[in-house]
Each structure stands twice: as C-alpha cells, then as structure tokens.
Amino acid sequence: MRILVVNVNTTTSITDAIAKQAEAAAAPGTEIVGLTPEIGAESVEGNFESYLAAIAVMDRVRSYPEPYDAVIQAGYGEHGREGLQELLDVPVVDITEASASIAMMLGHKYSVVTTLDRTVPLIEDRLRLAGLDAKCASVRASGLPVLALETDPERTIEAIVDEAEAAVREDKAEVICLGCGGMAGLDDKIRERTGVPVVDGVSAAVKLAESLVGLGLSTSKVRTYAPPRPKRITGWPLAKP
Amino acid sequence: MRILVVNVNTTTSITDAIAKQAEAAAAPGTEIVGLTPEIGAESVEGNFESYLAAIAVMDRVRSYPEPYDAVIQAGYGEHGREGLQELLDVPVVDITEASASIAMMLGHKYSVVTTLDRTVPLIEDRLRLAGLDAKCASVRASGLPVLALETDPERTIEAIVDEAEAAVREDKAEVICLGCGGMAGLDDKIRERTGVPVVDGVSAAVKLAESLVGLGLSTSKVRTYAPPRPKRITGWPLAKP
Amino acid sequence: MRILVVNVNTTTSITDAIAKQAEAAAAPGTEIVGLTPEIGAESVEGNFESYLAAIAVMDRVRSYPEPYDAVIQAGYGEHGREGLQELLDVPVVDITEASASIAMMLGHKYSVVTTLDRTVPLIEDRLRLAGLDAKCASVRASGLPVLALETDPERTIEAIVDEAEAAVREDKAEVICLGCGGMAGLDDKIRERTGVPVVDGVSAAVKLAESLVGLGLSTSKVRTYAPPRPKRITGWPLAKP
Amino acid sequence: MRILVVNVNTTTSITDAIAKQAEAAAAPGTEIVGLTPEIGAESVEGNFESYLAAIAVMDRVRSYPEPYDAVIQAGYGEHGREGLQELLDVPVVDITEASASIAMMLGHKYSVVTTLDRTVPLIEDRLRLAGLDAKCASVRASGLPVLALETDPERTIEAIVDEAEAAVREDKAEVICLGCGGMAGLDDKIRERTGVPVVDGVSAAVKLAESLVGLGLSTSKVRTYAPPRPKRITGWPLAKP
Amino acid sequence: MRILVVNVNTTTSITDAIAKQAEAAAAPGTEIVGLTPEIGAESVEGNFESYLAAIAVMDRVRSYPEPYDAVIQAGYGEHGREGLQELLDVPVVDITEASASIAMMLGHKYSVVTTLDRTVPLIEDRLRLAGLDAKCASVRASGLPVLALETDPERTIEAIVDEAEAAVREDKAEVICLGCGGMAGLDDKIRERTGVPVVDGVSAAVKLAESLVGLGLSTSKVRTYAPPRPKRITGWPLAKP
Amino acid sequence: MRILVVNVNTTTSITDAIAKQAEAAAAPGTEIVGLTPEIGAESVEGNFESYLAAIAVMDRVRSYPEPYDAVIQAGYGEHGREGLQELLDVPVVDITEASASIAMMLGHKYSVVTTLDRTVPLIEDRLRLAGLDAKCASVRASGLPVLALETDPERTIEAIVDEAEAAVREDKAEVICLGCGGMAGLDDKIRERTGVPVVDGVSAAVKLAESLVGLGLSTSKVRTYAPPRPKRITGWPLAKP
C-alpha cells in the first residue's frame, strides 16, 4: 500500500519530519511518500496561506504519478480536503479530522493545542464543518509561530505543554490533539505532565488511511464529491513542466 | 465610492451580467468595477473549482490598482472570503452571506434556490460557517447547471421557480435567496408565483458594502483576519505580468 | 426617503440623542424622524418594561401619519419587532439585530457590551430568536444603569470600555456592538483601547433600512408577519387623541 | 391554594372554558380564579395581538387583589410570561411550557397541534426560548382559526385530529400537546385515533403550579426576573379604575 | 396513590433518607414506598456502577407487587429510566430530569451541584438526552464522594455550597439543583448563601409523579417505550426468590 | 494482537456471524475472539434489553482471561460502552460509533439503516452522546425484526435496501451505515442499488481497534472513564462459576 502524505507548506524539512512520523505509524508493507507543494508559503498560518495551500496540495498530488492508495493532507486546520476528494478516487484523510476522530474514541472531551492564536478559528471551523466539534472542549494556542519550533524548540514546546495542561485542568479535556506537525518529543512531554492520551494527527491519519484501504472503502461520488464536470479551466494545473 | 465586484469564474459574459446587476443596485456616486479572474473554471460548481476560484479572486484583486473602497465576491457558496479579508484593509462582502443577512430581516425563515444539487452542501457549509444558517429553511437545487441558463433559459428558470415554490409551501420559507448569479427576470417570476420577497445576492452585497463604507467600518484585524505575517511564498502572485 | 426612528422609552433627551446619531449615519436625502412613545418607562431595563415598550412603540408608530419608508426600533434587546412587522408594509429594522448583522461581516466573533446585568438574558434571547447568536462571543454588562450615562458619564463609560476590553481579550471578540443607545464618544474610546471595530446599533439600522428601501424589499407577508386578521380589539389604540 | 388562570384574549366564554378545565385538573382545596383581560383581541393569533395580550395579562393580574398562590398564563405560544415573573413573587406558569415539560416525561418526542399556521413560528419560538424545543418533533397547524371551534366545531376538531395523526405517523411524535385552549373532547378523539397520550396545557399548568407551591418554590429574583427598578412609568397601569 | 421511590445504590440508610424526603414532599393521601436494589454498589459514582444500577432498579421494581401508581428513580445522572418506561404501564420519573424541569420554571438558567467530578459528564449526558440541557448553565462538583456526606458532613456540605455560590456568581445560574440525594439542610444553606431557589430532585419528582397520575397520563407506548417484544431472555430476573 | 468481539445478545449463531465478519476485516496477525454473553435477550431491540446487554457484556468480558489488546462491543445503538471503558485498560470500540466515524470520512452526510423502528431513537441517542450526529442525515428502519433476517432473509434484506435507497434519494445520504449485524450480502446489494459506500460496523470497529492498538493509545483515565473506586458491590459479577 502506498500513501501520499502531502505537506501544506513549502518547507522540505517539515515534509521530512512529517514523513518520518508517518513511517513510524505505518504498518509493515505500507510505503509512505512525502510530498512538498511547489507553490505556497514556507509555513501556513492563516486563511490566505491556507487557501493557497489547498490549491498547491491538489496541484502537487495531480502531478504525482499513479498508482497510490490513499492521500493524507498533513496540515492542521487547513482548507482543501473537499477538493482533493473530488479529484481523486482513492480515500483522502485530513490530519485535523483524523486526530479528532481518534481522540473521540479515547475520552469524553478532547482539546487541540496549536501554535499561533490566529489559527484557532480555522481549526474550530474545520472541526465544525467536519461535524467533529461536539466533543471539542477547546482549541488553545501557545502564541508562538510554527517556525519557532526550529529556532527555540525548548521554549516553544514548554508553551504548548502549558496549554495542554490548562486544557485538561480548566476545559476538562481528557485527550489532547497536537494541532501542529513535526514536534518530536512533544507528545511524551504532554503525556507526562497531564496523564492523558496524546494524539498526533499524522500518525492517526496513517492508521485511518490504512483502515479505509483495508476496508475497500473510498469517497462517495454521488453528490458532494463527484468528479468535476468537464469544462474549460484556465491556468490549471498551476505547476508547468 | 468604488466597489470591485469580482466574478468567481472566467466567463466574462457572467462578469458583465453581475456588474450590470450591481450597477442597478448601486447608489448614485458608487462606481462598480466588474473583474474577471485570470485563472479558473468557466463556471464554478464544486469544491475543486471553488478553491481554485478562491485563489483566483485574491490574485485578481491584488493586481487591481488601488484605490477602491470595498470588494464583493460574487459567487454563491464559494470559498475564499476569509483570505480576501486578510489581504485587504477595505471591507469584503460575500454575496451568499449578504443575501442571507438581508433575507433574515424580511421573514422568519428563508430558503436558497440554486442550480446543481452538488453545490447545495457548499452553500449550506458557507452559511453555517458564517453563522447565518439558523433561519435557513432549506437550500434547494433545480438540478440544471449554471450554463444552462444561457442555452435553455426558459426551462432552467422554470425549474428554479418550481423549487422556490416548494420551499415556500413545504419548507415554510418566507423569503427566497437566489443562489446563483446573472438571472435576469428570475426574481420577478419567483415573486409572482410565491408572493414572497426575493433577494438577489449581488444587489444585497452592493447595499451592504455601501453601508459598511458609509459607517466607516472595515474588517477587524486583531486576530482571524490579521494581515499574513511576512514570509517566503513561492509562486505568488499567480498571474505573471 | 423618510425613516422613523422610535425610542423605546419615554425620555425625550434619549430620543434626541438617537435621532442625532441616526442623522449622522443617514445618506443625503434620508429624513430621520425621531419618535418618543407616549406610554412606558423612562428607561427600559427588563422584561416588564420591554413588553410595555413593545406595545408603546407600535402605538406611537400607528399614530404617526404616513407616508414613511422604514421604521427603526431603537432599543437594544427589546421585545416587539415582530408586531411592528405585522402592522406595517414598510421594512422594520431592530437595532439589536442590525448591529449583530453588521458585526458578523467584520470579524469572526462579536460581543455586545451593555449596561445592567439583568438585560443580558434579554439581549441573548433576542439574538437567538433572530438567528444571529452563533457568532456572538458574549454579552457583557457593566452593572451600571442606563441613566447613569447622564449622571456620571465618565465612570459609566469607563466601566463599559472595561467590559469591551475583556470581551476582546478573554472571549475572543473581534468586533464590539454597543448594547445601549445615546453614548457619544463611547465608540472612539472602545476602538482606541481594543483596536477592534465598534458597531453602533442606530447607525447600523439606518444603513440597513436604507439598503432595504433601496433594494425595494420589505417584510414577507405570507405567514408569520401577515397583517392581523380583522377582529374585535378592546382598548386599542392605547393613546387616545 | 388559590391559582389565577388568566385568559390572553377578551372572550369571556373562553375564560369560562379554561377555568372549567383548570378546575377539573385542580386538587381538592385548590381554588381556580379565571380572569379575562380588559384590553386586547377577542382571539390571539399573531405577534401584535400576542404582545398586546402580554401587557393586558400583566395589567389584569396587577389589578386583582392579593392573596393568591400562583398565576397561569393560559395562551398557547404567547409573549409575556417573563414580565409576569418580574412583577410577581408567586410562581408563574405558562401553558405552552407546562405542556411541553409534561410531554417530555411521557415520550421520546412530542408534537404540538394548533389552529392557524401563522401561530406556528410563535409557538416554536416560545419553546426555543424556554429551552424545551429539543424534543419537539413538530408544531402543526390545521389552518382553521381559533373561533371556528365555536362556529364549526366538528370540522375544526377533525382537522386538528388529522394533524395529530400526521405528527405521530410522519414526525414520530409519541405525545401530542394541544396548542389551543377550550377544546372539549379533543383530547379523547386524538387519543383514540393515535394511541398516544395527549397533554392539555391548562391542566398541565395547574398541576405544575400546585407542585411549585407545594414545594415552596417560586421565581428566582437574583437577575433576569428581579422586580423592576423603581422609575417613572407613564400610562401604567393601563386599565383606569 | 402509591409511589415507589427506588434508590440506585444498596445503602439502606440512603433509601431511608430519600423516602423521608419524598414523604415530606408528598400530598396527603400519597403513600411513599422506599425500595433498595438487591444488587449493585453501595454508592453509584460512574458508568459501570450506574449501568449496574439501571438493571438493579428494574429488577427491584419488577419484584415489587402491584398495584402502585408511579415509580421514581432516585439517582442523579444515572442510566436506566428508559428501560423502566418500557417495562411499566405507570409513569416513571427520574430525579435528574424532574429537578431540571422544575428549575427551568423558576429562572433563566440553572446549575447542578454534585459530589465527584467524574459524575459531571454523566449528569450532562442525561440532561442532553432528556432535552433539558439548553438552560443548564453548568454542572459543578465539589470533588468529595457521596459517602463523605456521612463521615464528614460539615466539610462536604461546605464544599458543595461553595460550588453553588460559584455557579450563581460565575455561570449566571438563577436556580440550583441538588445533584445528589440525602442531604438534609443543604438546600437551606445554599438558599441562604446565594439567594436563589434550590430544587431537590426527590421532592420535585414526587410532585411531578403526583401530577402525572392526577392528569391520568402515563408513558407513550407507540414506539420508543413499547413493551419489550416476547422473547427468550437468559438470567432475568436477576434476583432469585 | 487479540481483539475480543462481544455480541450483545445470547444467540450464538449471531456471534459466529459477527466473528466471521471481524475476521474478514482483520489484518494478518490479528486474532479475533467472538464472545457471547451468558445472560440477556436472544436479540436486543429496545432499552430494557439493551441495558441488560450492557451489564451482560461487561460481565462476559470480565470473566475472559487476559491478555487481549482491545474489545469491540458488537451491538448497534446499544448502551454500555462507557462502563467497559471504566473497567478496562485496553481500548474499547463500539460498532455504532466506529461505523459513523468511518462514514464521516467518505461523504458529506451518512444514514443508518436498521431493522425495527423502535431502535431508531436508541441509535440516534447513542450517536448524539458520542458527538457523531452532526453529519447523520437520518436513521431509517425497515420495520422487520432482527431475527427475521434468519427466517425470511430475502424480504428482510429487500426492505432494508429500500430504506437505504430512500436515505440516499430523499435524505441526501452519501454513505450508508448498516445498523445491524450479521447481514451477509447486504452491503453488496445496497452498494449496487445506491452507488454509495456501505460501512459495516463490525469491520469498521476491527480496523479502528487495530489502529488504536497500533498507535499505542487507549482510554483516558483522568476523569469520566477512571476505574471505579473500590467499594462494596453486591451481586457482581453476575455469572457465577
């Protein structure tokens, strides 16, 4: 089984980290292919960048040669999953939704902890659209940007663990979803400090993608996610050979 | 006052129709500028095309020279308004939300009538995200595509009027929102057959844009719609000079 | 265009302040007529007084000679708008709903700041009934009565600005609606301290009333707001000549 | 124990019917006092009439000499209960809410059947405001006015029984609430035809009022229903001696 | 009238306390029969124990000889009421739902105060399933177990009163429901400290059971609560003679 | 990996069918152990039987010797999953929730088709409690009992397929969840007739259980699902050796 794991930003070191995490979660026999979009922001932290990523991810996947068995969109709270579902016959899994689905099986309420405060409404909106918000106790942000994870990892991680702790204590979360990728060691720290299960979105998405493929199930094509009708489209695909 | 009215598809005859409708609604002294995106589908009827339109609209607006006072995104149920709000200092009005806001002042419940069934979930989702779904009795589709309005207008219009009538009779709608652009004469027909007020999204958006400008109000920049942080973005803007 | 702006209480100085605010927002060519009810409380701060105001407002409007083009009910969180809609053919705009509608176009969430704590549930209930509560982050009260705005304006305004600040910081409001009338300078202060747009209900209602008139739209008469059926009514109208 | 049962309209024969129904439900030792408002419509079927009734009911109760132990507002879907709760120290029970509360103890979902279609949104709104709408399968109307119950009782009753049957069969109601007063024999007919329990609002309200009095409980006065603050009120009470 | 009041745990002193409370609330002529299950936990504080109690209560009621007129399940937030409704023709009242129903007639929002934090989600879930959660401001726990009420009553009661006070002050509750049985004097203390009405579930349930019997109403048998279809059941009833 | 798949009824042929279905879905290396409760109904079709099953399933699992890696409760819409989560350290998966979770990844809305109408509210309630109801278009019943699947399979299956078809056509479901176990061939028929993906709960639960085990995740023990506190319990475990 081959699963494409598509980063939403153009930073290849993040693609590598995501792919590594995916490989750690994958079953024997599952091949993980990490993909980086050719256009878009170095990190995605808002609606403009997220919309651009939506198109960039679709563009990148389209240019990747078949066959593959499933596609994972590896950005937390990002736009675009519905478009991929229209374009592809194989199952598409979004890491935001994957982590929420898994979290809901582990406790009565879950919280998401993420980086910048401005991404909180995006995550809340994606969970609401997916119908996975009823058990969400809170989405909390540390206030530090994604790339600070590379420049000042210790302080950045500490700030996120603090929010996880507050989610458990004040918001009554019983499970924590990591609302950002590529954070080695973060789940261990949160688990230690809070005593609750921690769900990494990429890992969760890999298992769910494998599950869907294993069950022989893929996106319903009768209505919302039917293939686009044939028509004149200008400037697409974006990336020229 | 200058208001940019941006079509979401690349069909210029639709841009013309939208601009004409906008001009009819505009106050004296309001200049309407109709814009057509340089990339994207000839008609937008699904998530892939809508995500592409989101980026295409942002791209088109960015390349238009200032000054202007407000921007209207003239696609029903489309993605992208949040991105425009981040990029611009002037108010942004989406016609889906504009028509729902106006409809809610006119009756206890409203319905939207649109073309293809597959766009119904997109419209429902946009209304939910905007917090304007509580008074929505239904979103109904005629089953005929947008461009059929040009090839077989009579049958196409009849099918939409039928849905409007069903919305009033069965779903208890007291107001009808037209969930598609460029339909001359459609509102008169629905009004005649149902006896309820009919809201055209483009016209509603023009009045709301004028209202916001008149009130000296624009998008809040403290959190969700703050300008994107400065960062490296590849392949943007899309349209090369 | 002539718009009636009806105060909900019997204090004429408040009517004057409201009318002045309405005039400042009105387009050239819009005539504002401020009306004071003949019965009711000097200030409205609860359900009994609000129900009395509902009837008093309808009574005052009925006794005003036609023609006029729209009616604004200028009380925050008050009962009665639905009754006016039954009695009148012209559009009716409630300032609570007007300010929420406008606020929702400016940010992801809005808060209302008002005077007495006891009016908070009334405002919440009116927003819920109007289907405009989904994006309401909070309704906050300063704890000081309406009329304190006249006796101790500085302290009263300070207390409201404090609540606005808390709404932005703690409740994540991105827009503030002023939940009380006649507060000169209040919007400037809140804007300065919080950096978010501030919506005054009277001004918002004027622009929306002008918009509805401009669009040729008025209340749907097919069901909820159909004119009262002819029947024997005792003691109405209330105010005898 | 003395319970005031206040009609919302000025038709004394309806007051008599309501009082009779209340007496049939009352425990030995409970005295029922039927009151008719001095102002208002002969039948209440819409918002204007209902707002007028709200004030008329408060006016009538205030002029009735103490002592009494509870007050029942005997109109289905009408405004005003919150005002009575502010003015009175004794418990106030609304028949709409009483019947829904009782119905929720008897089945998984309940429906309300009423007379005119235009009152359906009023009833839905009152149930929503009271927080009793989650188990409401539907509110259905026969389309015939209240007073037709007197002029053509057989046809009127048949039409309501038909709606009750449809509510059970199509909307999956397991209990029916009678959404109108004074309908002798109606509950028997519905029970026979549908096999489900039928709740009469007046009877339910009497038992709940007796329950509250028996428990020594009355309206909380700390916030929403605190007594009106002392202030200048013009034209109140309405009814002059 | 004979009402069975069934404890959910096997501690007979709690049964006695509950029965005493029920008797104090009962009308003259109402006979209260306190029942203790033969199986189950000495106190019920979680899902496993609550599910066991559900079956134990049904088992105990089935072995009690008819006739009786109503059954009260006297555990706060416990499973099982729906099963009793299937098995019995007489009305069944759950104290969680009874107290919420009564509380909703007394104030705009109510809170529940209980013992252990782990029972909060059970209570929230039962209120949601019953459709009585819309007006619930909060469910708060003191953190001390049920049986501490016997070993260290003063401290236990103080901790609960503290939570009630916080519910009124912070969560804007206007009524308090006691979320645990057998607490003599607790309601007086909360009333004194908070000034709001306090609803005891057992007392509320007695009045509601008497009301249902008085109205001649019982559980609807058309669908959800129809009697179990005849079939082979192993190991039931649990308690052997 | 060893997964216990526990039937909710005492019919061993159904246990066999369930185990077979589980084995078909299981990964190589996953051992499926089918368990039948020692007490309870031959088929579970209502609340009483479902509550009994809840306890019977816990009882059966407790008596099964460790080690095992996960437990699946294989009854659609049944009570009890929360109790198992308290008693066990390994993950617990309910087939109702598993099928809804998987369905939500495949389409915009899903429907459940089941056997008896009386089980519809149970399924709806379980989905609501699990926070998985937002995307549920409908729960539909064929009206034929579970065991008819064995006596008249053809007619029974046809009736369920009809409901699936109606769910897609009328309720706009894009995915169908099979709301009953042991139906060989049913998914193929529905897929053929409707063109939408069909999710079998047992298979979905197996993949999700494997996923949780693979991710090293299990039930959070900090609050709702903490182990029962040590206390005196009478009559438990139920099944004597």
PDB file of C-alpha atoms in Angstrom, chain B residues 85 93 98 101-102 104-108 129-132 134-135 172 174-175 194-199 203-204 207-208 211-212 215 217-220 222-225, chain C residues 85 93 98 101-102 104-108 129-132 134-135 172 174-175 194-199 203-204 207-208 211-212 215 217-220 222-225:
ATOM      1  CA  GLN B  85     -10.300  39.781   4.416  1.00  0.00           C
ATOM      2  CA  VAL B  93     -18.721  41.211   1.255  1.00  0.00           C
ATOM      3  CA  ALA B  98     -25.146  39.269   2.053  1.00  0.00           C
ATOM      4  CA  SER B 101     -28.337  38.697   6.123  1.00  0.00           C
ATOM      5  CA  ILE B 102     -30.873  40.697   4.159  1.00  0.00           C
ATOM      6  CA  MET B 104     -33.284  37.378   7.728  1.00  0.00           C
ATOM      7  CA  MET B 105     -34.653  40.915   8.102  1.00  0.00           C
ATOM      8  CA  LEU B 106     -37.644  40.144   5.899  1.00  0.00           C
ATOM      9  CA  GLY B 107     -39.131  36.911   7.176  1.00  0.00           C
ATOM     10  CA  HIS B 108     -38.993  34.222   9.824  1.00  0.00           C
ATOM     11  CA  LEU B 129     -19.522  28.900   8.904  1.00  0.00           C
ATOM     12  CA  ALA B 130     -20.898  32.421   8.652  1.00  0.00           C
ATOM     13  CA  GLY B 131     -23.373  31.735  11.466  1.00  0.00           C
ATOM     14  CA  LEU B 132     -26.314  32.503   9.173  1.00  0.00           C
ATOM     15  CA  ALA B 134     -30.283  29.114  11.900  1.00  0.00           C
ATOM     16  CA  LYS B 135     -33.056  30.715   9.865  1.00  0.00           C
ATOM     17  CA  LYS B 172     -42.120  27.276   5.126  1.00  0.00           C
ATOM     18  CA  GLU B 174     -40.936  33.307   3.781  1.00  0.00           C
ATOM     19  CA  VAL B 175     -38.119  34.757   1.689  1.00  0.00           C
ATOM     20  CA  THR B 194     -44.812  32.654  -4.489  1.00  0.00           C
ATOM     21  CA  GLY B 195     -45.735  36.089  -3.214  1.00  0.00           C
ATOM     22  CA  VAL B 196     -42.567  36.321  -1.124  1.00  0.00           C
ATOM     23  CA  PRO B 197     -39.658  38.764  -1.324  1.00  0.00           C
ATOM     24  CA  VAL B 198     -36.737  37.587  -3.444  1.00  0.00           C
ATOM     25  CA  VAL B 199     -33.186  38.603  -2.562  1.00  0.00           C
ATOM     26  CA  SER B 203     -27.654  43.639  -5.193  1.00  0.00           C
ATOM     27  CA  ALA B 204     -27.717  42.862  -1.480  1.00  0.00           C
ATOM     28  CA  LYS B 207     -26.011  47.818  -0.473  1.00  0.00           C
ATOM     29  CA  LEU B 208     -24.142  46.175   2.405  1.00  0.00           C
ATOM     30  CA  SER B 211     -23.393  50.559   4.231  1.00  0.00           C
ATOM     31  CA  LEU B 212     -20.069  49.433   5.677  1.00  0.00           C
ATOM     32  CA  LEU B 215     -20.383  53.634   8.521  1.00  0.00           C
ATOM     33  CA  LEU B 217     -16.284  50.213   9.249  1.00  0.00           C
ATOM     34  CA  SER B 218     -13.982  47.533   7.920  1.00  0.00           C
ATOM     35  CA  THR B 219     -12.660  44.083   8.760  1.00  0.00           C
ATOM     36  CA  SER B 220     -11.291  43.603  12.280  1.00  0.00           C
ATOM     37  CA  VAL B 222      -6.893  41.751  15.674  1.00  0.00           C
ATOM     38  CA  ARG B 223      -6.976  38.028  15.155  1.00  0.00           C
ATOM     39  CA  THR B 224      -8.589  35.876  12.461  1.00  0.00           C
ATOM     40  CA  TYR B 225      -8.199  38.384   9.640  1.00  0.00           C
TER      41      TYR B 225
ATOM     42  CA  GLN C  85     -43.707  43.832  11.070  1.00  0.00           C
ATOM     43  CA  VAL C  93     -35.251  47.170  11.495  1.00  0.00           C
ATOM     44  CA  ALA C  98     -28.860  45.413  12.790  1.00  0.00           C
ATOM     45  CA  SER C 101     -25.693  41.596  11.228  1.00  0.00           C
ATOM     46  CA  ILE C 102     -23.131  44.274  10.519  1.00  0.00           C
ATOM     47  CA  MET C 104     -20.765  39.491  11.587  1.00  0.00           C
ATOM     48  CA  MET C 105     -19.369  40.944   8.357  1.00  0.00           C
ATOM     49  CA  LEU C 106     -16.367  42.416  10.160  1.00  0.00           C
ATOM     50  CA  GLY C 107     -14.931  39.654  12.296  1.00  0.00           C
ATOM     51  CA  HIS C 108     -15.113  36.008  13.269  1.00  0.00           C
ATOM     52  CA  LEU C 129     -34.641  34.307  18.184  1.00  0.00           C
ATOM     53  CA  ALA C 130     -33.224  36.308  15.288  1.00  0.00           C
ATOM     54  CA  GLY C 131     -30.771  33.507  14.478  1.00  0.00           C
ATOM     55  CA  LEU C 132     -27.817  35.829  14.993  1.00  0.00           C
ATOM     56  CA  ALA C 134     -23.897  31.720  16.542  1.00  0.00           C
ATOM     57  CA  LYS C 135     -21.099  34.247  16.212  1.00  0.00           C
ATOM     58  CA  LYS C 172     -12.031  36.467  21.658  1.00  0.00           C
ATOM     59  CA  GLU C 174     -13.150  40.723  17.136  1.00  0.00           C
ATOM     60  CA  VAL C 175     -15.941  43.293  16.939  1.00  0.00           C
ATOM     61  CA  THR C 194      -9.207  47.458  21.944  1.00  0.00           C
ATOM     62  CA  GLY C 195      -8.247  48.102  18.331  1.00  0.00           C
ATOM     63  CA  VAL C 196     -11.441  46.462  17.056  1.00  0.00           C
ATOM     64  CA  PRO C 197     -14.340  47.897  15.032  1.00  0.00           C
ATOM     65  CA  VAL C 198     -17.253  49.167  17.103  1.00  0.00           C
ATOM     66  CA  VAL C 199     -20.804  48.958  15.763  1.00  0.00           C
ATOM     67  CA  SER C 203     -26.259  53.857  12.736  1.00  0.00           C
ATOM     68  CA  ALA C 204     -26.229  50.254  11.519  1.00  0.00           C
ATOM     69  CA  LYS C 207     -27.880  51.934   6.728  1.00  0.00           C
ATOM     70  CA  LEU C 208     -29.783  48.635   6.655  1.00  0.00           C
ATOM     71  CA  SER C 211     -30.489  49.319   1.957  1.00  0.00           C
ATOM     72  CA  LEU C 212     -33.841  47.525   2.165  1.00  0.00           C
ATOM     73  CA  LEU C 215     -33.500  47.220  -2.899  1.00  0.00           C
ATOM     74  CA  LEU C 217     -37.634  44.899  -0.350  1.00  0.00           C
ATOM     75  CA  SER C 218     -39.959  44.699   2.623  1.00  0.00           C
ATOM     76  CA  THR C 219     -41.334  42.233   5.152  1.00  0.00           C
ATOM     77  CA  SER C 220     -42.729  38.990   3.770  1.00  0.00           C
ATOM     78  CA  VAL C 222     -47.176  35.178   3.607  1.00  0.00           C
ATOM     79  CA  ARG C 223     -47.118  33.729   7.060  1.00  0.00           C
ATOM     80  CA  THR C 224     -45.519  34.935  10.304  1.00  0.00           C
ATOM     81  CA  TYR C 225     -45.859  38.643   9.588  1.00  0.00           C
TER      82      TYR C 225
END
